[in-house]
GROMACS .gro file of C-alpha atoms in nm:
model
  325
    1UNK     CA    1   0.012  -0.036   0.008
    2UNK     CA    2   0.161   0.348  -0.080
    3UNK     CA    3   0.104   0.681  -0.050
    4UNK     CA    4   0.191   1.009   0.132
    5UNK     CA    5   0.387   0.765   0.383
    6UNK     CA    6   0.499   0.378   0.457
    7UNK     CA    7   0.122   0.306   0.475
    8UNK     CA    8  -0.079   0.598   0.410
    9UNK     CA    9  -0.396   0.442   0.340
   10UNK     CA   10  -0.507   0.488  -0.049
   11UNK     CA   11  -0.888   0.442   0.067
   12UNK     CA   12  -0.938   0.773   0.266
   13UNK     CA   13  -1.128   0.956   0.019
   14UNK     CA   14  -1.367   0.812  -0.309
   15UNK     CA   15  -1.271   0.931  -0.632
   16UNK     CA   16  -1.551   1.217  -0.753
   17UNK     CA   17  -1.577   1.236  -1.119
   18UNK     CA   18  -1.451   1.585  -1.121
   19UNK     CA   19  -1.073   1.450  -1.024
   20UNK     CA   20  -0.875   1.341  -1.284
   21UNK     CA   21  -0.589   1.127  -1.276
   22UNK     CA   22  -0.271   1.411  -1.266
   23UNK     CA   23  -0.506   1.660  -1.169
   24UNK     CA   24  -0.417   1.939  -0.902
   25UNK     CA   25  -0.487   1.886  -0.514
   26UNK     CA   26  -0.530   2.260  -0.471
   27UNK     CA   27  -0.929   2.255  -0.594
   28UNK     CA   28  -1.029   2.029  -0.407
   29UNK     CA   29  -0.767   2.171  -0.077
   30UNK     CA   30  -1.004   2.497  -0.147
   31UNK     CA   31  -1.309   2.332  -0.098
   32UNK     CA   32  -1.198   2.198   0.189
   33UNK     CA   33  -1.073   2.491   0.335
   34UNK     CA   34  -1.468   2.667   0.259
   35UNK     CA   35  -1.660   2.314   0.398
   36UNK     CA   36  -1.476   2.372   0.711
   37UNK     CA   37  -1.506   2.690   0.754
   38UNK     CA   38  -1.887   2.569   0.699
   39UNK     CA   39  -1.924   2.369   0.939
   40UNK     CA   40  -1.725   2.431   1.242
   41UNK     CA   41  -2.019   2.659   1.424
   42UNK     CA   42  -2.145   2.303   1.399
   43UNK     CA   43  -1.839   2.136   1.504
   44UNK     CA   44  -1.800   2.417   1.797
   45UNK     CA   45  -2.191   2.304   1.935
   46UNK     CA   46  -2.121   1.959   1.912
   47UNK     CA   47  -1.757   1.995   2.095
   48UNK     CA   48  -1.964   2.181   2.395
   49UNK     CA   49  -2.231   1.846   2.449
   50UNK     CA   50  -1.911   1.649   2.471
   51UNK     CA   51  -1.774   1.883   2.656
   52UNK     CA   52  -2.052   1.886   2.917
   53UNK     CA   53  -2.091   1.485   2.890
   54UNK     CA   54  -1.701   1.489   3.027
   55UNK     CA   55  -1.750   1.782   3.257
   56UNK     CA   56  -1.924   1.620   3.553
   57UNK     CA   57  -1.510   1.377   3.569
   58UNK     CA   58  -1.291   1.659   3.507
   59UNK     CA   59  -1.196   1.756   3.767
   60UNK     CA   60  -0.865   1.997   3.899
   61UNK     CA   61  -0.485   1.829   3.950
   62UNK     CA   62  -0.554   1.715   4.349
   63UNK     CA   63  -0.208   1.890   4.463
   64UNK     CA   64  -0.175   2.159   4.782
   65UNK     CA   65  -0.054   2.463   4.704
   66UNK     CA   66  -0.204   2.793   4.672
   67UNK     CA   67  -0.517   2.863   4.544
   68UNK     CA   68  -0.939   2.930   4.642
   69UNK     CA   69  -1.074   2.646   4.611
   70UNK     CA   70  -1.062   2.429   4.920
   71UNK     CA   71  -0.939   2.064   4.923
   72UNK     CA   72  -0.930   1.916   5.231
   73UNK     CA   73  -0.885   1.896   5.562
   74UNK     CA   74  -0.568   1.712   5.729
   75UNK     CA   75  -0.438   1.667   6.070
   76UNK     CA   76  -0.224   1.935   6.229
   77UNK     CA   77   0.171   1.825   6.273
   78UNK     CA   78   0.393   1.968   6.561
   79UNK     CA   79   0.635   2.167   6.441
   80UNK     CA   80   0.390   2.364   6.149
   81UNK     CA   81   0.261   2.740   6.142
   82UNK     CA   82  -0.077   2.768   6.362
   83UNK     CA   83  -0.150   2.998   6.064
   84UNK     CA   84  -0.321   2.729   5.862
   85UNK     CA   85  -0.473   2.565   6.136
   86UNK     CA   86  -0.889   2.545   6.078
   87UNK     CA   87  -1.036   2.640   6.422
   88UNK     CA   88  -1.418   2.607   6.333
   89UNK     CA   89  -1.356   2.251   6.179
   90UNK     CA   90  -1.102   2.188   6.508
   91UNK     CA   91  -1.348   2.294   6.752
   92UNK     CA   92  -1.556   1.974   6.618
   93UNK     CA   93  -1.334   1.757   6.839
   94UNK     CA   94  -0.961   1.751   7.047
   95UNK     CA   95  -0.751   1.759   6.727
   96UNK     CA   96  -0.609   2.084   6.544
   97UNK     CA   97  -0.641   2.009   6.167
   98UNK     CA   98  -0.489   2.255   5.845
   99UNK     CA   99  -0.710   2.327   5.608
  100UNK     CA  100  -0.552   2.278   5.232
  101UNK     CA  101  -0.628   2.462   4.920
  102UNK     CA  102  -0.608   2.313   4.569
  103UNK     CA  103  -0.313   2.423   4.351
  104UNK     CA  104  -0.376   2.646   4.153
  105UNK     CA  105  -0.135   2.791   3.846
  106UNK     CA  106  -0.239   2.769   3.466
  107UNK     CA  107  -0.054   2.517   3.277
  108UNK     CA  108  -0.020   2.482   2.877
  109UNK     CA  109  -0.127   2.265   2.640
  110UNK     CA  110  -0.128   2.287   2.265
  111UNK     CA  111  -0.372   2.137   2.064
  112UNK     CA  112  -0.324   2.015   1.720
  113UNK     CA  113  -0.576   1.862   1.496
  114UNK     CA  114  -0.503   1.710   1.146
  115UNK     CA  115  -0.660   1.862   0.890
  116UNK     CA  116  -0.541   1.736   0.587
  117UNK     CA  117  -0.650   1.565   0.305
  118UNK     CA  118  -0.703   1.274   0.435
  119UNK     CA  119  -0.870   1.372   0.721
  120UNK     CA  120  -1.200   1.425   0.485
  121UNK     CA  121  -1.249   1.043   0.485
  122UNK     CA  122  -1.557   0.868   0.607
  123UNK     CA  123  -1.647   0.532   0.554
  124UNK     CA  124  -2.038   0.375   0.549
  125UNK     CA  125  -1.908   0.240   0.859
  126UNK     CA  126  -1.934   0.616   1.124
  127UNK     CA  127  -2.136   0.919   1.049
  128UNK     CA  128  -1.873   1.153   1.133
  129UNK     CA  129  -1.522   1.253   0.921
  130UNK     CA  130  -1.172   1.172   1.090
  131UNK     CA  131  -1.145   1.592   1.017
  132UNK     CA  132  -1.456   1.615   1.245
  133UNK     CA  133  -1.427   1.460   1.515
  134UNK     CA  134  -1.033   1.539   1.553
  135UNK     CA  135  -1.197   1.926   1.505
  136UNK     CA  136  -1.479   1.832   1.805
  137UNK     CA  137  -1.274   1.645   2.060
  138UNK     CA  138  -1.037   1.991   1.978
  139UNK     CA  139  -1.290   2.204   2.037
  140UNK     CA  140  -1.414   2.034   2.343
  141UNK     CA  141  -1.133   1.962   2.498
  142UNK     CA  142  -1.002   2.364   2.506
  143UNK     CA  143  -1.370   2.391   2.671
  144UNK     CA  144  -1.256   2.191   2.968
  145UNK     CA  145  -0.937   2.286   2.974
  146UNK     CA  146  -1.024   2.683   2.957
  147UNK     CA  147  -1.287   2.568   3.286
  148UNK     CA  148  -0.984   2.463   3.473
  149UNK     CA  149  -0.851   2.823   3.402
  150UNK     CA  150  -0.533   2.642   3.195
  151UNK     CA  151  -0.398   2.787   2.889
  152UNK     CA  152  -0.513   2.659   2.573
  153UNK     CA  153  -0.336   2.742   2.220
  154UNK     CA  154  -0.279   2.649   1.881
  155UNK     CA  155   0.050   2.582   1.681
  156UNK     CA  156   0.124   2.910   1.446
  157UNK     CA  157  -0.259   2.950   1.473
  158UNK     CA  158  -0.336   3.101   1.875
  159UNK     CA  159  -0.109   3.174   2.141
  160UNK     CA  160  -0.199   3.016   2.461
  161UNK     CA  161  -0.425   3.198   2.682
  162UNK     CA  162  -0.630   3.174   2.996
  163UNK     CA  163  -0.947   3.249   2.853
  164UNK     CA  164  -1.286   3.105   2.948
  165UNK     CA  165  -1.416   3.161   2.572
  166UNK     CA  166  -1.111   2.899   2.475
  167UNK     CA  167  -1.318   2.702   2.239
  168UNK     CA  168  -1.467   2.980   2.069
  169UNK     CA  169  -1.133   3.146   1.950
  170UNK     CA  170  -0.998   2.869   1.837
  171UNK     CA  171  -1.311   2.838   1.618
  172UNK     CA  172  -1.308   3.149   1.517
  173UNK     CA  173  -0.901   3.131   1.443
  174UNK     CA  174  -0.979   2.794   1.246
  175UNK     CA  175  -1.200   2.999   1.008
  176UNK     CA  176  -0.910   3.222   0.847
  177UNK     CA  177  -0.549   3.022   0.981
  178UNK     CA  178  -0.560   2.667   0.851
  179UNK     CA  179  -0.341   2.430   1.011
  180UNK     CA  180  -0.002   2.369   0.782
  181UNK     CA  181   0.075   2.003   0.779
  182UNK     CA  182  -0.076   1.706   0.941
  183UNK     CA  183   0.145   1.736   1.273
  184UNK     CA  184   0.274   2.053   1.431
  185UNK     CA  185   0.674   2.046   1.301
  186UNK     CA  186   0.941   2.234   1.512
  187UNK     CA  187   0.766   2.512   1.662
  188UNK     CA  188   0.854   2.544   1.988
  189UNK     CA  189   0.644   2.441   2.253
  190UNK     CA  190   0.817   2.602   2.596
  191UNK     CA  191   0.916   2.373   2.878
  192UNK     CA  192   0.682   2.218   3.140
  193UNK     CA  193   0.415   2.278   2.883
  194UNK     CA  194   0.182   1.950   2.704
  195UNK     CA  195   0.066   1.913   2.367
  196UNK     CA  196  -0.219   1.714   2.234
  197UNK     CA  197  -0.223   1.601   1.848
  198UNK     CA  198  -0.545   1.435   1.705
  199UNK     CA  199  -0.417   1.338   1.393
  200UNK     CA  200  -0.451   0.978   1.181
  201UNK     CA  201  -0.018   0.908   1.251
  202UNK     CA  202  -0.026   0.739   0.928
  203UNK     CA  203   0.202   0.951   0.840
  204UNK     CA  204   0.534   0.815   0.740
  205UNK     CA  205   0.713   0.702   1.055
  206UNK     CA  206   1.056   0.866   1.051
  207UNK     CA  207   0.817   1.284   1.039
  208UNK     CA  208   0.637   1.102   1.324
  209UNK     CA  209   0.972   1.083   1.513
  210UNK     CA  210   1.151   1.369   1.428
  211UNK     CA  211   0.817   1.581   1.548
  212UNK     CA  212   0.829   1.410   1.881
  213UNK     CA  213   1.107   1.360   1.993
  214UNK     CA  214   1.202   1.754   1.941
  215UNK     CA  215   0.937   1.825   2.101
  216UNK     CA  216   1.014   1.642   2.435
  217UNK     CA  217   1.372   1.729   2.401
  218UNK     CA  218   1.247   2.099   2.457
  219UNK     CA  219   1.051   1.969   2.779
  220UNK     CA  220   0.655   1.895   2.665
  221UNK     CA  221   0.522   1.590   2.718
  222UNK     CA  222   0.277   1.475   2.466
  223UNK     CA  223  -0.023   1.313   2.377
  224UNK     CA  224  -0.085   1.092   2.056
  225UNK     CA  225  -0.464   1.073   1.981
  226UNK     CA  226  -0.472   0.773   1.698
  227UNK     CA  227  -0.825   0.872   1.512
  228UNK     CA  228  -0.932   0.585   1.270
  229UNK     CA  229  -1.243   0.494   1.036
  230UNK     CA  230  -1.369   0.174   1.121
  231UNK     CA  231  -1.279   0.073   0.765
  232UNK     CA  232  -0.925   0.137   0.858
  233UNK     CA  233  -0.897  -0.114   1.063
  234UNK     CA  234  -1.092  -0.372   0.940
  235UNK     CA  235  -1.030  -0.353   0.492
  236UNK     CA  236  -1.394  -0.512   0.442
  237UNK     CA  237  -1.278  -0.428   0.004
  238UNK     CA  238  -1.325  -0.790  -0.233
  239UNK     CA  239  -1.336  -0.826  -0.554
  240UNK     CA  240  -1.130  -0.512  -0.824
  241UNK     CA  241  -1.084  -0.196  -0.631
  242UNK     CA  242  -0.900   0.126  -0.713
  243UNK     CA  243  -0.808   0.300  -0.483
  244UNK     CA  244  -0.643   0.652  -0.425
  245UNK     CA  245  -0.406   0.827  -0.242
  246UNK     CA  246  -0.594   1.205  -0.144
  247UNK     CA  247  -0.207   1.352  -0.107
  248UNK     CA  248  -0.049   1.268  -0.394
  249UNK     CA  249  -0.312   1.155  -0.592
  250UNK     CA  250  -0.216   0.817  -0.678
  251UNK     CA  251  -0.440   0.517  -0.774
  252UNK     CA  252  -0.319   0.146  -0.735
  253UNK     CA  253  -0.593  -0.114  -0.870
  254UNK     CA  254  -0.659  -0.419  -0.685
  255UNK     CA  255  -0.775  -0.760  -0.877
  256UNK     CA  256  -0.882  -0.912  -0.572
  257UNK     CA  257  -0.858  -0.683  -0.279
  258UNK     CA  258  -0.911  -0.961  -0.002
  259UNK     CA  259  -0.578  -1.043  -0.147
  260UNK     CA  260  -0.430  -0.799   0.053
  261UNK     CA  261  -0.622  -0.730   0.443
  262UNK     CA  262  -0.380  -0.988   0.587
  263UNK     CA  263  -0.094  -0.827   0.492
  264UNK     CA  264  -0.290  -0.438   0.550
  265UNK     CA  265  -0.350  -0.534   0.897
  266UNK     CA  266  -0.008  -0.699   0.957
  267UNK     CA  267   0.166  -0.344   0.866
  268UNK     CA  268  -0.133  -0.178   1.046
  269UNK     CA  269  -0.034  -0.370   1.360
  270UNK     CA  270   0.355  -0.315   1.334
  271UNK     CA  271   0.324   0.059   1.318
  272UNK     CA  272   0.072   0.091   1.635
  273UNK     CA  273   0.373  -0.089   1.816
  274UNK     CA  274   0.620   0.090   1.657
  275UNK     CA  275   0.467   0.427   1.797
  276UNK     CA  276   0.404   0.252   2.162
  277UNK     CA  277   0.725   0.212   2.156
  278UNK     CA  278   0.827   0.555   2.082
  279UNK     CA  279   0.642   0.719   2.311
  280UNK     CA  280   0.639   0.486   2.589
  281UNK     CA  281   1.007   0.567   2.568
  282UNK     CA  282   1.032   0.942   2.647
  283UNK     CA  283   0.697   0.924   2.895
  284UNK     CA  284   0.411   1.039   2.632
  285UNK     CA  285   0.083   0.874   2.592
  286UNK     CA  286  -0.116   0.732   2.282
  287UNK     CA  287  -0.498   0.637   2.241
  288UNK     CA  288  -0.688   0.516   1.959
  289UNK     CA  289  -0.993   0.681   1.855
  290UNK     CA  290  -1.272   0.501   1.649
  291UNK     CA  291  -1.492   0.741   1.420
  292UNK     CA  292  -1.757   0.542   1.541
  293UNK     CA  293  -1.739   0.554   1.913
  294UNK     CA  294  -1.848   0.804   2.114
  295UNK     CA  295  -1.643   1.093   2.092
  296UNK     CA  296  -1.625   1.117   2.467
  297UNK     CA  297  -1.402   0.833   2.558
  298UNK     CA  298  -1.081   0.971   2.446
  299UNK     CA  299  -1.132   1.285   2.629
  300UNK     CA  300  -1.217   1.077   2.951
  301UNK     CA  301  -0.909   0.876   2.921
  302UNK     CA  302  -0.680   1.186   2.872
  303UNK     CA  303  -0.804   1.330   3.200
  304UNK     CA  304  -0.613   1.146   3.370
  305UNK     CA  305  -0.234   1.177   3.171
  306UNK     CA  306  -0.346   1.559   3.139
  307UNK     CA  307  -0.391   1.571   3.477
  308UNK     CA  308  -0.080   1.347   3.595
  309UNK     CA  309   0.099   1.613   3.366
  310UNK     CA  310   0.040   1.879   3.529
  311UNK     CA  311   0.151   1.812   3.900
  312UNK     CA  312   0.489   1.635   3.739
  313UNK     CA  313   0.472   1.944   3.565
  314UNK     CA  314   0.417   2.152   3.902
  315UNK     CA  315   0.659   1.988   4.126
  316UNK     CA  316   0.954   2.025   3.864
  317UNK     CA  317   0.898   2.409   3.814
  318UNK     CA  318   0.918   2.404   4.181
  319UNK     CA  319   1.162   2.204   4.236
  320UNK     CA  320   0.981   1.860   4.465
  321UNK     CA  321   1.042   1.682   4.196
  322UNK     CA  322   1.254   1.526   3.904
  323UNK     CA  323   1.267   1.478   3.551
  324UNK     CA  324   1.071   1.282   3.291
  325UNK     CA  325   0.836   0.976   3.391
   0.00000   0.00000   0.00000
């Protein structure tokens, strides 16, 4: 299977009558841009709905420190300052208690949706394209993070800022600036920040590895969300089939497509294992998500990773903890 990378599925966009072999992809990119601008308002509404579904289980970083939100009472330890004692709580029994607040400090989280042509694919097994799911997850996560006071940004599109309307700001920015490339590239991200990438991750492995290592070397903690259509897992094609790569325009004709299924599955599995080894070595995380599944699922999985990452970054910044996990 050929395409933009060693495994880029050539079936990620169906052939249209207006696109002949060898034709330029620029008109298609222009159509994609107009379609994106037209659908963003609806995607923002969907993102709000997903965020509300997840919000019930989304909480702060659960660490004692400066802040205004009450966290817990704990017993007073001899030698501590009496300034932290909560006398009203202590009056209830024979013990002294310290009132602790939840640590609050804005943490920078970069978000990146892959909007390359391959993400426009949707099969009959799903109701949404990979691109729309990536955008909904991006906007929903921006909404959730901004509620927690985090700084949210998008490399090359929007500078990080702590605003309650982060999802709306991202949506408005995307209507005017289209992210360039499937990955953020070598954009400086900053130490102790996080980056969450929503992509199909079917680009050349060396390109993905270069991005991951560049970001990790800069002190950024990353989370890769691989978004795939169910067809890209099952390869249900049979008989004479023509496949087209939306990145290069390359077409491949299979006389008996079912004979490719086993080899395709093995290569997909090998690629995923290679990506998991890559992120595992540097302490990043990776989540697989299929577009026929609820959008809330990867956000719930991201919750623990992001909150733990924030605590780890705070400890390193204050000198209370050491290195990358």
